[in-house]
Amino acid sequence: MLSKLRNVDWIIVVILLIFMGISVALIHSGVAAWPKFQGYGKRMVFYYLLGFICFFGMFLVDYRLLLKYHWFILAVGVFLLVIVIFIGGTLNGAKGWIKIPRVDLNIQPAELFKLVLIISLSAVIGQKSKIALTFWRDIVPLSLFALIPFGIVMAQNDIGNALSYIVILFGILWIGNLKYTHTILLLLVIAASLYIGIKSYITFHEQITTYLESTNKQHWLDRIDPWLLPDLASSDASYHTQNALIAIASGGMLGDGYMQGAYVQSGFVPYTYSDSIIVVVAEEFGFIGVSVLVLLYFILIYRLIITALECKRREGPILIVGIISMFLYQIFENIGMFIGLMPLTGITLPFISFGGSSLLINMVSIGLVISIQLYGRQEEELPFVGYKKVDM
């Protein structure tokens, strides 16, 4: 036990503690204008304590056990995605939450499935030899791991988590020895799909608007119009992003000071404790504050990469790249949607935004990386782990 603790990357633990302090302080400032959300800072402390318990518990478990039972984990993950459609609650427009009343915690299976997807893809690719992945035997079947859940989660009005599955899939395929020709092909397909989709949305906006309103799905307009067609967006739809942009710009280089941001403290920016928490950073601490936060993310990801490079087993780096892909997408999407680069999706800022479900998944993910650090240097198989590498 003590020998394992000595091998833990304590720089990562320190970064997590710093994130905890930053998160609680920002949430406290973000809810100051919203009386009904008072106390969220204290609840975030509880979530972090629970998260650290999960973190330490996770890294004490040999990650290869998760790989052995990845089919069972995948089945449970898909089951939760489906069952939440019938029994789940709706929160912020997304129907996909299971409430745990005694601990006042909402669990989102779509959030959990990101880690499930990473484990399953890593287990399957890790069993293959190091030859390049083939298109029909490898890429197409593996893509179904992400595309089927993608469709299920899109039906729950959660485009943010749904898109993360595609990013994770591409990251893991890439580290799993994707051919350059297939890489270029996939990038071209993604680029072409984005171009055609955006062009079609702009060209046929009136018809799309009529259809979405007739099917009671106008929430998609509220997410996409402020991004692609801000002049045509309704005042309600553009209220969030416009005020966020003004608040970010008003922060300047050094910011207005802690709990001194005019837009945040006046309640003009919604969800400043969760999705919009980067606006609190920008308005109250300015460009310097945002840069420091991004630097902390950079250090964390750098330490994850170091762990991947030190791992002697094939599955370890694949798992870590999947986790890095998940974090990078969330960071880019969350910051990008408030500066006009990305559509508004409701993705939280990792380790900073309020939310027990997302925080616990992130903490378990980092615990999994530490487990890889502790056990991934061992080249031998566990005696009770029965899968073998196969050539495909």
PDB file of N, CA and C in Angstrom, residues 192-262:
ATOM      1  N   ALA A 192     -16.431  17.444 -44.485  1.00  0.00           N
ATOM      2  CA  ALA A 192     -17.503  17.538 -45.485  1.00  0.00           C
ATOM      3  C   ALA A 192     -18.876  17.530 -44.818  1.00  0.00           C
ATOM      4  N   SER A 193     -19.031  16.678 -43.796  1.00  0.00           N
ATOM      5  CA  SER A 193     -20.309  16.606 -43.091  1.00  0.00           C
ATOM      6  C   SER A 193     -20.629  17.925 -42.397  1.00  0.00           C
ATOM      7  N   LEU A 194     -19.613  18.521 -41.762  1.00  0.00           N
ATOM      8  CA  LEU A 194     -19.811  19.809 -41.100  1.00  0.00           C
ATOM      9  C   LEU A 194     -20.184  20.887 -42.114  1.00  0.00           C
ATOM     10  N   TYR A 195     -19.458  20.916 -43.241  1.00  0.00           N
ATOM     11  CA  TYR A 195     -19.724  21.943 -44.249  1.00  0.00           C
ATOM     12  C   TYR A 195     -21.135  21.796 -44.824  1.00  0.00           C
ATOM     13  N   ILE A 196     -21.491  20.566 -45.195  1.00  0.00           N
ATOM     14  CA  ILE A 196     -22.812  20.328 -45.779  1.00  0.00           C
ATOM     15  C   ILE A 196     -23.909  20.630 -44.753  1.00  0.00           C
ATOM     16  N   GLY A 197     -23.679  20.204 -43.514  1.00  0.00           N
ATOM     17  CA  GLY A 197     -24.674  20.447 -42.473  1.00  0.00           C
ATOM     18  C   GLY A 197     -24.887  21.925 -42.210  1.00  0.00           C
ATOM     19  N   ILE A 198     -23.774  22.674 -42.075  1.00  0.00           N
ATOM     20  CA  ILE A 198     -23.875  24.113 -41.807  1.00  0.00           C
ATOM     21  C   ILE A 198     -24.497  24.844 -42.994  1.00  0.00           C
ATOM     22  N   LYS A 199     -24.031  24.489 -44.203  1.00  0.00           N
ATOM     23  CA  LYS A 199     -24.551  25.138 -45.414  1.00  0.00           C
ATOM     24  C   LYS A 199     -26.040  24.858 -45.578  1.00  0.00           C
ATOM     25  N   SER A 200     -26.446  23.626 -45.323  1.00  0.00           N
ATOM     26  CA  SER A 200     -27.857  23.265 -45.465  1.00  0.00           C
ATOM     27  C   SER A 200     -28.707  23.984 -44.423  1.00  0.00           C
ATOM     28  N   TYR A 201     -28.182  24.086 -43.201  1.00  0.00           N
ATOM     29  CA  TYR A 201     -28.936  24.758 -42.140  1.00  0.00           C
ATOM     30  C   TYR A 201     -29.170  26.222 -42.484  1.00  0.00           C
ATOM     31  N   ILE A 202     -28.144  26.878 -43.014  1.00  0.00           N
ATOM     32  CA  ILE A 202     -28.266  28.291 -43.376  1.00  0.00           C
ATOM     33  C   ILE A 202     -29.199  28.460 -44.581  1.00  0.00           C
ATOM     34  N   THR A 203     -29.041  27.605 -45.592  1.00  0.00           N
ATOM     35  CA  THR A 203     -29.828  27.721 -46.822  1.00  0.00           C
ATOM     36  C   THR A 203     -31.301  27.422 -46.587  1.00  0.00           C
ATOM     37  N   PHE A 204     -31.580  26.369 -45.824  1.00  0.00           N
ATOM     38  CA  PHE A 204     -32.969  25.943 -45.607  1.00  0.00           C
ATOM     39  C   PHE A 204     -33.445  26.267 -44.192  1.00  0.00           C
ATOM     40  N   HIS A 205     -32.981  27.380 -43.675  1.00  0.00           N
ATOM     41  CA  HIS A 205     -33.288  27.724 -42.284  1.00  0.00           C
ATOM     42  C   HIS A 205     -34.781  27.881 -42.042  1.00  0.00           C
ATOM     43  N   GLU A 206     -35.464  28.497 -42.974  1.00  0.00           N
ATOM     44  CA  GLU A 206     -36.904  28.727 -42.790  1.00  0.00           C
ATOM     45  C   GLU A 206     -37.664  27.401 -42.717  1.00  0.00           C
ATOM     46  N   GLN A 207     -37.342  26.479 -43.612  1.00  0.00           N
ATOM     47  CA  GLN A 207     -38.019  25.181 -43.610  1.00  0.00           C
ATOM     48  C   GLN A 207     -37.663  24.378 -42.360  1.00  0.00           C
ATOM     49  N   ILE A 208     -36.393  24.445 -41.963  1.00  0.00           N
ATOM     50  CA  ILE A 208     -35.964  23.720 -40.761  1.00  0.00           C
ATOM     51  C   ILE A 208     -36.662  24.293 -39.530  1.00  0.00           C
ATOM     52  N   THR A 209     -36.783  25.615 -39.470  1.00  0.00           N
ATOM     53  CA  THR A 209     -37.464  26.261 -38.349  1.00  0.00           C
ATOM     54  C   THR A 209     -38.912  25.815 -38.251  1.00  0.00           C
ATOM     55  N   THR A 210     -39.587  25.795 -39.396  1.00  0.00           N
ATOM     56  CA  THR A 210     -40.993  25.358 -39.425  1.00  0.00           C
ATOM     57  C   THR A 210     -41.137  23.923 -38.931  1.00  0.00           C
ATOM     58  N   TYR A 211     -40.236  23.045 -39.392  1.00  0.00           N
ATOM     59  CA  TYR A 211     -40.309  21.633 -38.985  1.00  0.00           C
ATOM     60  C   TYR A 211     -40.049  21.475 -37.485  1.00  0.00           C
ATOM     61  N   LEU A 212     -39.009  22.126 -36.977  1.00  0.00           N
ATOM     62  CA  LEU A 212     -38.656  21.977 -35.559  1.00  0.00           C
ATOM     63  C   LEU A 212     -39.745  22.533 -34.652  1.00  0.00           C
ATOM     64  N   GLU A 213     -40.344  23.635 -35.052  1.00  0.00           N
ATOM     65  CA  GLU A 213     -41.422  24.205 -34.242  1.00  0.00           C
ATOM     66  C   GLU A 213     -42.664  23.320 -34.279  1.00  0.00           C
ATOM     67  N   SER A 214     -42.917  22.686 -35.412  1.00  0.00           N
ATOM     68  CA  SER A 214     -44.095  21.815 -35.523  1.00  0.00           C
ATOM     69  C   SER A 214     -43.932  20.525 -34.737  1.00  0.00           C
ATOM     70  N   THR A 215     -42.683  20.119 -34.501  1.00  0.00           N
ATOM     71  CA  THR A 215     -42.409  18.890 -33.739  1.00  0.00           C
ATOM     72  C   THR A 215     -41.980  19.184 -32.306  1.00  0.00           C
ATOM     73  N   ASN A 216     -42.159  20.436 -31.896  1.00  0.00           N
ATOM     74  CA  ASN A 216     -41.829  20.852 -30.521  1.00  0.00           C
ATOM     75  C   ASN A 216     -40.359  20.620 -30.183  1.00  0.00           C
ATOM     76  N   LYS A 217     -39.488  20.897 -31.151  1.00  0.00           N
ATOM     77  CA  LYS A 217     -38.048  20.749 -30.945  1.00  0.00           C
ATOM     78  C   LYS A 217     -37.312  22.052 -31.233  1.00  0.00           C
ATOM     79  N   GLN A 218     -37.968  23.159 -30.911  1.00  0.00           N
ATOM     80  CA  GLN A 218     -37.372  24.461 -31.192  1.00  0.00           C
ATOM     81  C   GLN A 218     -36.155  24.767 -30.331  1.00  0.00           C
ATOM     82  N   HIS A 219     -35.892  23.910 -29.322  1.00  0.00           N
ATOM     83  CA  HIS A 219     -34.695  24.117 -28.500  1.00  0.00           C
ATOM     84  C   HIS A 219     -33.419  24.001 -29.344  1.00  0.00           C
ATOM     85  N   TRP A 220     -33.497  23.228 -30.455  1.00  0.00           N
ATOM     86  CA  TRP A 220     -32.325  23.139 -31.331  1.00  0.00           C
ATOM     87  C   TRP A 220     -32.040  24.494 -31.979  1.00  0.00           C
ATOM     88  N   LEU A 221     -33.086  25.246 -32.274  1.00  0.00           N
ATOM     89  CA  LEU A 221     -32.898  26.588 -32.828  1.00  0.00           C
ATOM     90  C   LEU A 221     -32.197  27.494 -31.826  1.00  0.00           C
ATOM     91  N   ASP A 222     -32.561  27.367 -30.551  1.00  0.00           N
ATOM     92  CA  ASP A 222     -31.956  28.207 -29.517  1.00  0.00           C
ATOM     93  C   ASP A 222     -30.472  27.921 -29.348  1.00  0.00           C
ATOM     94  N   ARG A 223     -30.046  26.706 -29.698  1.00  0.00           N
ATOM     95  CA  ARG A 223     -28.634  26.354 -29.574  1.00  0.00           C
ATOM     96  C   ARG A 223     -27.830  26.736 -30.815  1.00  0.00           C
ATOM     97  N   ILE A 224     -28.419  26.563 -31.985  1.00  0.00           N
ATOM     98  CA  ILE A 224     -27.660  26.720 -33.233  1.00  0.00           C
ATOM     99  C   ILE A 224     -27.750  28.132 -33.818  1.00  0.00           C
ATOM    100  N   ASP A 225     -28.934  28.761 -33.736  1.00  0.00           N
ATOM    101  CA  ASP A 225     -29.108  30.090 -34.339  1.00  0.00           C
ATOM    102  C   ASP A 225     -28.127  31.137 -33.800  1.00  0.00           C
ATOM    103  N   PRO A 226     -27.919  31.232 -32.469  1.00  0.00           N
ATOM    104  CA  PRO A 226     -26.965  32.241 -31.986  1.00  0.00           C
ATOM    105  C   PRO A 226     -25.535  32.009 -32.480  1.00  0.00           C
ATOM    106  N   TRP A 227     -25.231  30.775 -32.872  1.00  0.00           N
ATOM    107  CA  TRP A 227     -23.889  30.437 -33.360  1.00  0.00           C
ATOM    108  C   TRP A 227     -23.745  30.721 -34.855  1.00  0.00           C
ATOM    109  N   LEU A 228     -24.685  30.245 -35.657  1.00  0.00           N
ATOM    110  CA  LEU A 228     -24.568  30.367 -37.114  1.00  0.00           C
ATOM    111  C   LEU A 228     -25.294  31.582 -37.681  1.00  0.00           C
ATOM    112  N   LEU A 229     -26.462  31.909 -37.106  1.00  0.00           N
ATOM    113  CA  LEU A 229     -27.280  33.005 -37.635  1.00  0.00           C
ATOM    114  C   LEU A 229     -27.708  33.933 -36.501  1.00  0.00           C
ATOM    115  N   PRO A 230     -26.765  34.629 -35.887  1.00  0.00           N
ATOM    116  CA  PRO A 230     -27.104  35.469 -34.727  1.00  0.00           C
ATOM    117  C   PRO A 230     -28.128  36.559 -35.038  1.00  0.00           C
ATOM    118  N   ASP A 231     -28.142  37.045 -36.290  1.00  0.00           N
ATOM    119  CA  ASP A 231     -29.098  38.098 -36.648  1.00  0.00           C
ATOM    120  C   ASP A 231     -30.529  37.580 -36.700  1.00  0.00           C
ATOM    121  N   LEU A 232     -30.682  36.279 -36.946  1.00  0.00           N
ATOM    122  CA  LEU A 232     -32.012  35.687 -37.030  1.00  0.00           C
ATOM    123  C   LEU A 232     -32.449  35.041 -35.709  1.00  0.00           C
ATOM    124  N   ALA A 233     -31.527  34.922 -34.775  1.00  0.00           N
ATOM    125  CA  ALA A 233     -31.847  34.275 -33.502  1.00  0.00           C
ATOM    126  C   ALA A 233     -32.806  35.136 -32.691  1.00  0.00           C
ATOM    127  N   SER A 234     -33.691  34.486 -31.972  1.00  0.00           N
ATOM    128  CA  SER A 234     -34.618  35.217 -31.115  1.00  0.00           C
ATOM    129  C   SER A 234     -33.857  35.873 -29.970  1.00  0.00           C
ATOM    130  N   SER A 235     -34.463  36.870 -29.385  1.00  0.00           N
ATOM    131  CA  SER A 235     -33.801  37.576 -28.276  1.00  0.00           C
ATOM    132  C   SER A 235     -33.549  36.644 -27.101  1.00  0.00           C
ATOM    133  N   ASP A 236     -34.479  35.717 -26.868  1.00  0.00           N
ATOM    134  CA  ASP A 236     -34.288  34.756 -25.778  1.00  0.00           C
ATOM    135  C   ASP A 236     -33.124  33.814 -26.066  1.00  0.00           C
ATOM    136  N   ALA A 237     -33.011  33.385 -27.338  1.00  0.00           N
ATOM    137  CA  ALA A 237     -31.950  32.445 -27.705  1.00  0.00           C
ATOM    138  C   ALA A 237     -30.579  33.091 -27.634  1.00  0.00           C
ATOM    139  N   SER A 238     -30.479  34.362 -28.035  1.00  0.00           N
ATOM    140  CA  SER A 238     -29.177  35.032 -28.077  1.00  0.00           C
ATOM    141  C   SER A 238     -28.818  35.719 -26.770  1.00  0.00           C
ATOM    142  N   TYR A 239     -29.765  35.762 -25.835  1.00  0.00           N
ATOM    143  CA  TYR A 239     -29.537  36.456 -24.556  1.00  0.00           C
ATOM    144  C   TYR A 239     -28.309  35.911 -23.837  1.00  0.00           C
ATOM    145  N   HIS A 240     -28.218  34.597 -23.760  1.00  0.00           N
ATOM    146  CA  HIS A 240     -27.139  33.942 -23.021  1.00  0.00           C
ATOM    147  C   HIS A 240     -25.766  34.267 -23.611  1.00  0.00           C
ATOM    148  N   THR A 241     -25.608  33.979 -24.899  1.00  0.00           N
ATOM    149  CA  THR A 241     -24.298  34.142 -25.528  1.00  0.00           C
ATOM    150  C   THR A 241     -23.894  35.614 -25.650  1.00  0.00           C
ATOM    151  N   GLN A 242     -24.845  36.492 -25.935  1.00  0.00           N
ATOM    152  CA  GLN A 242     -24.517  37.912 -26.069  1.00  0.00           C
ATOM    153  C   GLN A 242     -24.038  38.508 -24.750  1.00  0.00           C
ATOM    154  N   ASN A 243     -24.755  38.225 -23.681  1.00  0.00           N
ATOM    155  CA  ASN A 243     -24.352  38.748 -22.378  1.00  0.00           C
ATOM    156  C   ASN A 243     -23.038  38.135 -21.908  1.00  0.00           C
ATOM    157  N   ALA A 244     -22.832  36.849 -22.246  1.00  0.00           N
ATOM    158  CA  ALA A 244     -21.572  36.196 -21.894  1.00  0.00           C
ATOM    159  C   ALA A 244     -20.399  36.871 -22.602  1.00  0.00           C
ATOM    160  N   LEU A 245     -20.579  37.180 -23.892  1.00  0.00           N
ATOM    161  CA  LEU A 245     -19.520  37.852 -24.652  1.00  0.00           C
ATOM    162  C   LEU A 245     -19.206  39.230 -24.079  1.00  0.00           C
ATOM    163  N   ILE A 246     -20.243  39.964 -23.726  1.00  0.00           N
ATOM    164  CA  ILE A 246     -20.039  41.301 -23.149  1.00  0.00           C
ATOM    165  C   ILE A 246     -19.293  41.197 -21.822  1.00  0.00           C
ATOM    166  N   ALA A 247     -19.685  40.226 -20.993  1.00  0.00           N
ATOM    167  CA  ALA A 247     -19.030  40.043 -19.689  1.00  0.00           C
ATOM    168  C   ALA A 247     -17.568  39.664 -19.860  1.00  0.00           C
ATOM    169  N   ILE A 248     -17.293  38.765 -20.816  1.00  0.00           N
ATOM    170  CA  ILE A 248     -15.906  38.357 -21.068  1.00  0.00           C
ATOM    171  C   ILE A 248     -15.084  39.545 -21.538  1.00  0.00           C
ATOM    172  N   ALA A 249     -15.645  40.347 -22.447  1.00  0.00           N
ATOM    173  CA  ALA A 249     -14.917  41.513 -22.964  1.00  0.00           C
ATOM    174  C   ALA A 249     -14.673  42.558 -21.876  1.00  0.00           C
ATOM    175  N   SER A 250     -15.639  42.711 -20.973  1.00  0.00           N
ATOM    176  CA  SER A 250     -15.497  43.731 -19.921  1.00  0.00           C
ATOM    177  C   SER A 250     -14.405  43.378 -18.921  1.00  0.00           C
ATOM    178  N   GLY A 251     -14.054  42.090 -18.843  1.00  0.00           N
ATOM    179  CA  GLY A 251     -13.016  41.681 -17.897  1.00  0.00           C
ATOM    180  C   GLY A 251     -11.638  42.162 -18.280  1.00  0.00           C
ATOM    181  N   GLY A 252     -11.404  42.386 -19.562  1.00  0.00           N
ATOM    182  CA  GLY A 252     -10.112  42.897 -20.007  1.00  0.00           C
ATOM    183  C   GLY A 252      -8.961  41.974 -19.655  1.00  0.00           C
ATOM    184  N   MET A 253      -7.824  42.576 -19.331  1.00  0.00           N
ATOM    185  CA  MET A 253      -6.617  41.809 -19.044  1.00  0.00           C
ATOM    186  C   MET A 253      -6.606  41.246 -17.626  1.00  0.00           C
ATOM    187  N   LEU A 254      -7.013  42.042 -16.648  1.00  0.00           N
ATOM    188  CA  LEU A 254      -6.882  41.639 -15.247  1.00  0.00           C
ATOM    189  C   LEU A 254      -8.217  41.367 -14.564  1.00  0.00           C
ATOM    190  N   GLY A 255      -9.320  41.724 -15.196  1.00  0.00           N
ATOM    191  CA  GLY A 255     -10.625  41.468 -14.614  1.00  0.00           C
ATOM    192  C   GLY A 255     -11.085  42.559 -13.666  1.00  0.00           C
ATOM    193  N   ASP A 256     -12.328  42.463 -13.245  1.00  0.00           N
ATOM    194  CA  ASP A 256     -12.930  43.467 -12.356  1.00  0.00           C
ATOM    195  C   ASP A 256     -12.745  43.147 -10.879  1.00  0.00           C
ATOM    196  N   GLY A 257     -12.210  41.974 -10.566  1.00  0.00           N
ATOM    197  CA  GLY A 257     -12.020  41.592  -9.168  1.00  0.00           C
ATOM    198  C   GLY A 257     -13.019  40.548  -8.722  1.00  0.00           C
ATOM    199  N   TYR A 258     -12.630  39.763  -7.737  1.00  0.00           N
ATOM    200  CA  TYR A 258     -13.475  38.668  -7.257  1.00  0.00           C
ATOM    201  C   TYR A 258     -14.801  39.198  -6.729  1.00  0.00           C
ATOM    202  N   MET A 259     -15.905  38.641  -7.264  1.00  0.00           N
ATOM    203  CA  MET A 259     -17.267  39.013  -6.916  1.00  0.00           C
ATOM    204  C   MET A 259     -17.582  40.469  -7.260  1.00  0.00           C
ATOM    205  N   GLN A 260     -16.834  41.028  -8.228  1.00  0.00           N
ATOM    206  CA  GLN A 260     -17.051  42.407  -8.654  1.00  0.00           C
ATOM    207  C   GLN A 260     -17.496  42.510 -10.113  1.00  0.00           C
ATOM    208  N   GLY A 261     -17.687  41.392 -10.771  1.00  0.00           N
ATOM    209  CA  GLY A 261     -18.104  41.421 -12.176  1.00  0.00           C
ATOM    210  C   GLY A 261     -19.531  41.930 -12.320  1.00  0.00           C
ATOM    211  N   ALA A 262     -19.715  42.983 -13.069  1.00  0.00           N
ATOM    212  CA  ALA A 262     -21.024  43.633 -13.167  1.00  0.00           C
ATOM    213  C   ALA A 262     -22.080  42.702 -13.753  1.00  0.00           C
TER     214      ALA A 262
END
